[in-house]
PDB file of C-alpha atoms in Angstrom:
ATOM      1  CA  MET A  30      -0.030  -0.044   0.029  1.00  0.00           C
ATOM      2  CA  LEU A  31       2.865   2.308   0.809  1.00  0.00           C
ATOM      3  CA  THR A  32       4.484   1.934  -2.685  1.00  0.00           C
ATOM      4  CA  ARG A  33       1.170   2.432  -4.293  1.00  0.00           C
ATOM      5  CA  ALA A  34       0.600   5.585  -2.707  1.00  0.00           C
ATOM      6  CA  VAL A  35       3.863   6.942  -3.383  1.00  0.00           C
ATOM      7  CA  ASP A  36       3.679   5.943  -6.932  1.00  0.00           C
ATOM      8  CA  ALA A  37       0.433   7.873  -7.156  1.00  0.00           C
ATOM      9  CA  ALA A  38       2.130  10.932  -5.745  1.00  0.00           C
ATOM     10  CA  LEU A  39       5.119  10.856  -7.919  1.00  0.00           C
ATOM     11  CA  ARG A  40       3.160  10.340 -10.909  1.00  0.00           C
ATOM     12  CA  ILE A  41       1.446  13.735 -10.400  1.00  0.00           C
ATOM     13  CA  GLY A  42       4.794  15.333 -11.006  1.00  0.00           C
ATOM     14  CA  SER A  43       4.864  17.544  -7.900  1.00  0.00           C
ATOM     15  CA  ALA A  44       7.919  19.232  -6.970  1.00  0.00           C
ATOM     16  CA  ARG A  45       8.642  16.990  -4.252  1.00  0.00           C
ATOM     17  CA  THR A  46       7.085  13.871  -2.579  1.00  0.00           C
ATOM     18  CA  GLN A  47       7.849  13.347   1.156  1.00  0.00           C
ATOM     19  CA  VAL A  48       7.432  10.426   2.969  1.00  0.00           C
ATOM     20  CA  VAL A  49       7.002  11.051   6.672  1.00  0.00           C
ATOM     21  CA  VAL A  50       8.314   7.772   8.749  1.00  0.00           C
ATOM     22  CA  GLY A  51       8.292   6.907  12.433  1.00  0.00           C
ATOM     23  CA  ASN A  52       9.468   3.672  14.013  1.00  0.00           C
ATOM     24  CA  LEU A  53       9.988   1.607  10.855  1.00  0.00           C
ATOM     25  CA  SER A  54      11.943   4.122   8.703  1.00  0.00           C
ATOM     26  CA  GLY A  55      14.669   1.329   7.938  1.00  0.00           C
ATOM     27  CA  SER A  56      11.801  -0.931   6.602  1.00  0.00           C
ATOM     28  CA  VAL A  57      10.103   1.927   4.763  1.00  0.00           C
ATOM     29  CA  GLN A  58      13.296   2.874   2.995  1.00  0.00           C
ATOM     30  CA  ARG A  59      14.019  -0.652   1.845  1.00  0.00           C
ATOM     31  CA  VAL A  60      10.473  -0.759   0.364  1.00  0.00           C
ATOM     32  CA  LEU A  61      10.839   2.412  -1.617  1.00  0.00           C
ATOM     33  CA  GLY A  62      14.049   1.776  -2.984  1.00  0.00           C
ATOM     34  CA  THR A  63      15.395   4.228  -5.267  1.00  0.00           C
ATOM     35  CA  ARG A  64      12.115   6.385  -5.722  1.00  0.00           C
ATOM     36  CA  ASN A  65      12.554  10.127  -5.945  1.00  0.00           C
ATOM     37  CA  ILE A  66      11.267  10.952  -2.512  1.00  0.00           C
ATOM     38  CA  GLN A  67      12.310  12.774   0.786  1.00  0.00           C
ATOM     39  CA  LEU A  68      12.128  10.687   3.728  1.00  0.00           C
ATOM     40  CA  VAL A  69      11.301  12.653   6.352  1.00  0.00           C
ATOM     41  CA  PRO A  70      12.015  11.324   9.906  1.00  0.00           C
ATOM     42  CA  ASN A  71       9.265  12.051  12.708  1.00  0.00           C
ATOM     43  CA  GLU A  72      10.678  10.963  16.223  1.00  0.00           C
ATOM     44  CA  HIS A  73       7.737  11.996  17.780  1.00  0.00           C
ATOM     45  CA  TRP A  74       5.160   9.599  15.917  1.00  0.00           C
ATOM     46  CA  GLN A  75       3.796   8.197  19.131  1.00  0.00           C
ATOM     47  CA  ALA A  76       2.454  11.542  19.981  1.00  0.00           C
ATOM     48  CA  GLY A  77      -0.170  11.342  17.386  1.00  0.00           C
ATOM     49  CA  LEU A  78      -1.168  12.508  13.578  1.00  0.00           C
ATOM     50  CA  SER A  79      -0.057  15.896  14.292  1.00  0.00           C
ATOM     51  CA  THR A  80       3.400  15.202  14.678  1.00  0.00           C
ATOM     52  CA  SER A  81       3.789  13.888  11.152  1.00  0.00           C
ATOM     53  CA  VAL A  82       2.009  16.970   9.647  1.00  0.00           C
ATOM     54  CA  VAL A  83       4.278  19.056  11.439  1.00  0.00           C
ATOM     55  CA  ALA A  84       7.355  17.008  10.382  1.00  0.00           C
ATOM     56  CA  ALA A  85       6.358  17.376   6.843  1.00  0.00           C
ATOM     57  CA  LEU A  86       5.583  20.965   6.672  1.00  0.00           C
ATOM     58  CA  ARG A  87       9.049  21.823   8.699  1.00  0.00           C
ATOM     59  CA  ALA A  88      11.110  19.748   5.987  1.00  0.00           C
ATOM     60  CA  MET A  89       9.026  21.246   3.273  1.00  0.00           C
ATOM     61  CA  ASP A  90      10.926  23.782   0.744  1.00  0.00           C
ATOM     62  CA  SER A  91       9.777  27.440   1.285  1.00  0.00           C
ATOM     63  CA  ALA A  92       8.514  27.875  -2.337  1.00  0.00           C
ATOM     64  CA  VAL A  93       6.070  25.247  -2.043  1.00  0.00           C
ATOM     65  CA  GLY A  94       2.697  26.672  -2.648  1.00  0.00           C
ATOM     66  CA  ALA A  95       0.476  23.929  -1.417  1.00  0.00           C
ATOM     67  CA  ALA A  96       0.606  20.384   0.344  1.00  0.00           C
ATOM     68  CA  ILE A  97      -1.605  17.331   0.078  1.00  0.00           C
ATOM     69  CA  PHE A  98      -1.498  15.057   3.103  1.00  0.00           C
ATOM     70  CA  LEU A  99      -1.969  11.326   1.631  1.00  0.00           C
ATOM     71  CA  GLN A 100      -2.452   8.724   3.987  1.00  0.00           C
ATOM     72  CA  VAL A 101      -1.305   5.362   2.877  1.00  0.00           C
ATOM     73  CA  ASP A 102      -4.278   3.332   4.184  1.00  0.00           C
ATOM     74  CA  LEU A 103      -6.501   4.831   1.591  1.00  0.00           C
ATOM     75  CA  PRO A 104      -6.178   2.286  -1.258  1.00  0.00           C
ATOM     76  CA  HIS A 105      -8.426   3.845  -3.651  1.00  0.00           C
ATOM     77  CA  VAL A 106      -6.996   7.159  -3.878  1.00  0.00           C
ATOM     78  CA  GLY A 107      -4.933   7.569  -6.952  1.00  0.00           C
ATOM     79  CA  THR A 108      -3.288   9.823  -9.404  1.00  0.00           C
ATOM     80  CA  GLU A 109      -6.490  10.941 -10.850  1.00  0.00           C
ATOM     81  CA  LEU A 110      -7.850  12.304  -7.573  1.00  0.00           C
ATOM     82  CA  LEU A 111      -4.631  13.949  -6.574  1.00  0.00           C
ATOM     83  CA  ALA A 112      -4.348  15.707 -10.096  1.00  0.00           C
ATOM     84  CA  ALA A 113      -7.749  16.667  -9.757  1.00  0.00           C
ATOM     85  CA  LEU A 114      -7.167  18.506  -6.155  1.00  0.00           C
ATOM     86  CA  ILE A 115      -4.048  20.273  -7.975  1.00  0.00           C
ATOM     87  CA  ALA A 116      -6.064  21.510 -10.771  1.00  0.00           C
ATOM     88  CA  LEU A 117      -9.028  22.987  -8.706  1.00  0.00           C
ATOM     89  CA  HIS A 118      -6.293  24.667  -6.486  1.00  0.00           C
ATOM     90  CA  ARG A 119      -4.621  26.158  -9.394  1.00  0.00           C
ATOM     91  CA  SER A 120      -7.858  27.417 -11.115  1.00  0.00           C
ATOM     92  CA  THR A 121      -9.604  28.765  -7.904  1.00  0.00           C
ATOM     93  CA  GLY A 122      -6.725  29.538  -5.169  1.00  0.00           C
ATOM     94  CA  ALA A 123      -8.838  28.212  -2.452  1.00  0.00           C
ATOM     95  CA  LEU A 124      -7.476  27.602   1.069  1.00  0.00           C
ATOM     96  CA  ILE A 125      -8.472  23.937   1.136  1.00  0.00           C
ATOM     97  CA  VAL A 126      -9.327  21.612  -1.816  1.00  0.00           C
ATOM     98  CA  ALA A 127     -11.172  18.433  -0.794  1.00  0.00           C
ATOM     99  CA  PRO A 128     -12.783  15.299  -2.385  1.00  0.00           C
ATOM    100  CA  ARG A 129     -16.590  15.231  -1.338  1.00  0.00           C
ATOM    101  CA  VAL A 130     -18.547  12.198  -1.401  1.00  0.00           C
ATOM    102  CA  ASP A 131     -22.247  12.400  -1.198  1.00  0.00           C
ATOM    103  CA  GLY A 132     -22.045  15.942   0.437  1.00  0.00           C
ATOM    104  CA  ARG A 133     -19.228  14.843   2.825  1.00  0.00           C
ATOM    105  CA  ARG A 134     -15.686  15.843   3.012  1.00  0.00           C
ATOM    106  CA  ALA A 135     -13.376  13.123   2.579  1.00  0.00           C
ATOM    107  CA  ASN A 136      -9.392  12.650   2.321  1.00  0.00           C
ATOM    108  CA  PRO A 137      -6.891  13.438   0.893  1.00  0.00           C
ATOM    109  CA  MET A 138      -7.140  17.339   1.299  1.00  0.00           C
ATOM    110  CA  LEU A 139      -4.930  19.917  -0.168  1.00  0.00           C
ATOM    111  CA  PHE A 140      -3.860  22.988   1.957  1.00  0.00           C
ATOM    112  CA  ASP A 141      -2.717  26.262   0.383  1.00  0.00           C
ATOM    113  CA  ARG A 142       0.395  27.420   2.017  1.00  0.00           C
ATOM    114  CA  ALA A 143      -1.560  30.315   3.899  1.00  0.00           C
ATOM    115  CA  LEU A 144      -2.817  27.561   6.184  1.00  0.00           C
ATOM    116  CA  PHE A 145       0.625  26.443   7.027  1.00  0.00           C
ATOM    117  CA  PRO A 146       1.112  28.006  10.411  1.00  0.00           C
ATOM    118  CA  GLU A 147      -2.367  26.707  11.723  1.00  0.00           C
ATOM    119  CA  LEU A 148      -1.297  23.213  10.368  1.00  0.00           C
ATOM    120  CA  LEU A 149       2.126  23.624  12.204  1.00  0.00           C
ATOM    121  CA  ALA A 150       0.243  24.578  15.567  1.00  0.00           C
ATOM    122  CA  LEU A 151      -1.729  21.104  15.631  1.00  0.00           C
ATOM    123  CA  HIS A 152      -1.034  18.991  18.664  1.00  0.00           C
ATOM    124  CA  GLY A 153      -2.007  15.480  19.468  1.00  0.00           C
ATOM    125  CA  ASP A 154      -3.946  12.954  17.399  1.00  0.00           C
ATOM    126  CA  VAL A 155      -5.542  15.368  15.057  1.00  0.00           C
ATOM    127  CA  GLY A 156      -4.543  16.036  11.422  1.00  0.00           C
ATOM    128  CA  GLY A 157      -5.810  18.667   9.026  1.00  0.00           C
ATOM    129  CA  ARG A 158      -9.469  18.058   9.632  1.00  0.00           C
ATOM    130  CA  ALA A 159      -9.163  20.308  12.616  1.00  0.00           C
ATOM    131  CA  VAL A 160      -7.942  23.130  10.419  1.00  0.00           C
ATOM    132  CA  ALA A 161     -10.372  22.123   7.391  1.00  0.00           C
ATOM    133  CA  GLU A 162     -13.617  22.441   9.849  1.00  0.00           C
ATOM    134  CA  LYS A 163     -12.730  26.198  10.412  1.00  0.00           C
ATOM    135  CA  TYR A 164     -12.546  27.017   6.553  1.00  0.00           C
ATOM    136  CA  VAL A 165     -15.565  25.110   5.078  1.00  0.00           C
ATOM    137  CA  ALA A 166     -16.640  28.398   3.135  1.00  0.00           C
ATOM    138  CA  GLN A 167     -13.091  28.677   1.763  1.00  0.00           C
ATOM    139  CA  THR A 168     -13.067  24.864   0.489  1.00  0.00           C
ATOM    140  CA  ALA A 169     -13.196  24.031  -3.236  1.00  0.00           C
ATOM    141  CA  TRP A 170     -14.713  20.569  -3.537  1.00  0.00           C
ATOM    142  CA  VAL A 171     -13.919  17.717  -6.079  1.00  0.00           C
ATOM    143  CA  ASP A 172     -17.053  15.294  -6.180  1.00  0.00           C
ATOM    144  CA  TRP A 173     -15.753  11.804  -5.938  1.00  0.00           C
ATOM    145  CA  SER A 174     -16.972   8.283  -5.881  1.00  0.00           C
ATOM    146  CA  ALA A 175     -17.386   6.576  -2.322  1.00  0.00           C
ATOM    147  CA  ASP A 176     -14.666   4.137  -3.081  1.00  0.00           C
ATOM    148  CA  ILE A 177     -12.018   6.515  -1.548  1.00  0.00           C
ATOM    149  CA  LEU A 178     -13.803   6.276   1.651  1.00  0.00           C
ATOM    150  CA  GLN A 179     -12.273   2.559   2.140  1.00  0.00           C
ATOM    151  CA  ASP A 180      -9.680   2.714   4.900  1.00  0.00           C
ATOM    152  CA  ILE A 181      -7.305  -0.082   5.734  1.00  0.00           C
ATOM    153  CA  ASP A 182      -6.624  -0.018   9.511  1.00  0.00           C
ATOM    154  CA  THR A 183      -6.519  -3.888  10.310  1.00  0.00           C
ATOM    155  CA  PRO A 184      -5.273  -7.014   8.983  1.00  0.00           C
ATOM    156  CA  GLU A 185      -8.755  -8.120   8.217  1.00  0.00           C
ATOM    157  CA  ASP A 186      -9.418  -4.937   6.335  1.00  0.00           C
ATOM    158  CA  TYR A 187      -6.222  -5.602   4.217  1.00  0.00           C
ATOM    159  CA  ALA A 188      -7.293  -9.289   3.782  1.00  0.00           C
ATOM    160  CA  ALA A 189     -10.708  -8.164   2.357  1.00  0.00           C
ATOM    161  CA  LEU A 190      -9.126  -5.814   0.176  1.00  0.00           C
ATOM    162  CA  ARG A 191      -6.809  -8.252  -1.419  1.00  0.00           C
ATOM    163  CA  ALA A 192      -9.793 -10.987  -1.744  1.00  0.00           C
ATOM    164  CA  ALA A 193     -11.902  -8.303  -3.540  1.00  0.00           C
ATOM    165  CA  ALA A 194      -8.791  -7.476  -5.995  1.00  0.00           C
ATOM    166  CA  GLU A 195      -8.717 -11.351  -7.006  1.00  0.00           C
TER     167      GLU A 195
END
């Protein structure tokens, strides 16, 4: 799943693809091989999701105008959705661009650089959703299919995903 997510990000041709790694950094590096990515260590991974967001932003080039935080446990998020988020941001300049499924916000979300200070202030086991909730009126939406909602959190989830693919 990690390689699928990283390869999707690389295919959109972004300036830099970062992979935030916690306690399994050696394994992640071996799996990703020679891909053109930046591994970003998160030494505080146990303190929650916010630490990965903060680590990514601190490692980011100052010229970056927006960031998409792509979770690797969303197996149906691919290049097409990522490209749609970027294109809508370029055409609207919205602070946030997010997929919407049946009227509900979904992941991954794109955050404009103007929101980086608020994202850097996150603490605990929260991600960009805490910031996104404040800026619903400044969010541009990409309507998408429900398959992007599938989240793989357990070995049983993964087994079901593999069985469905066969």
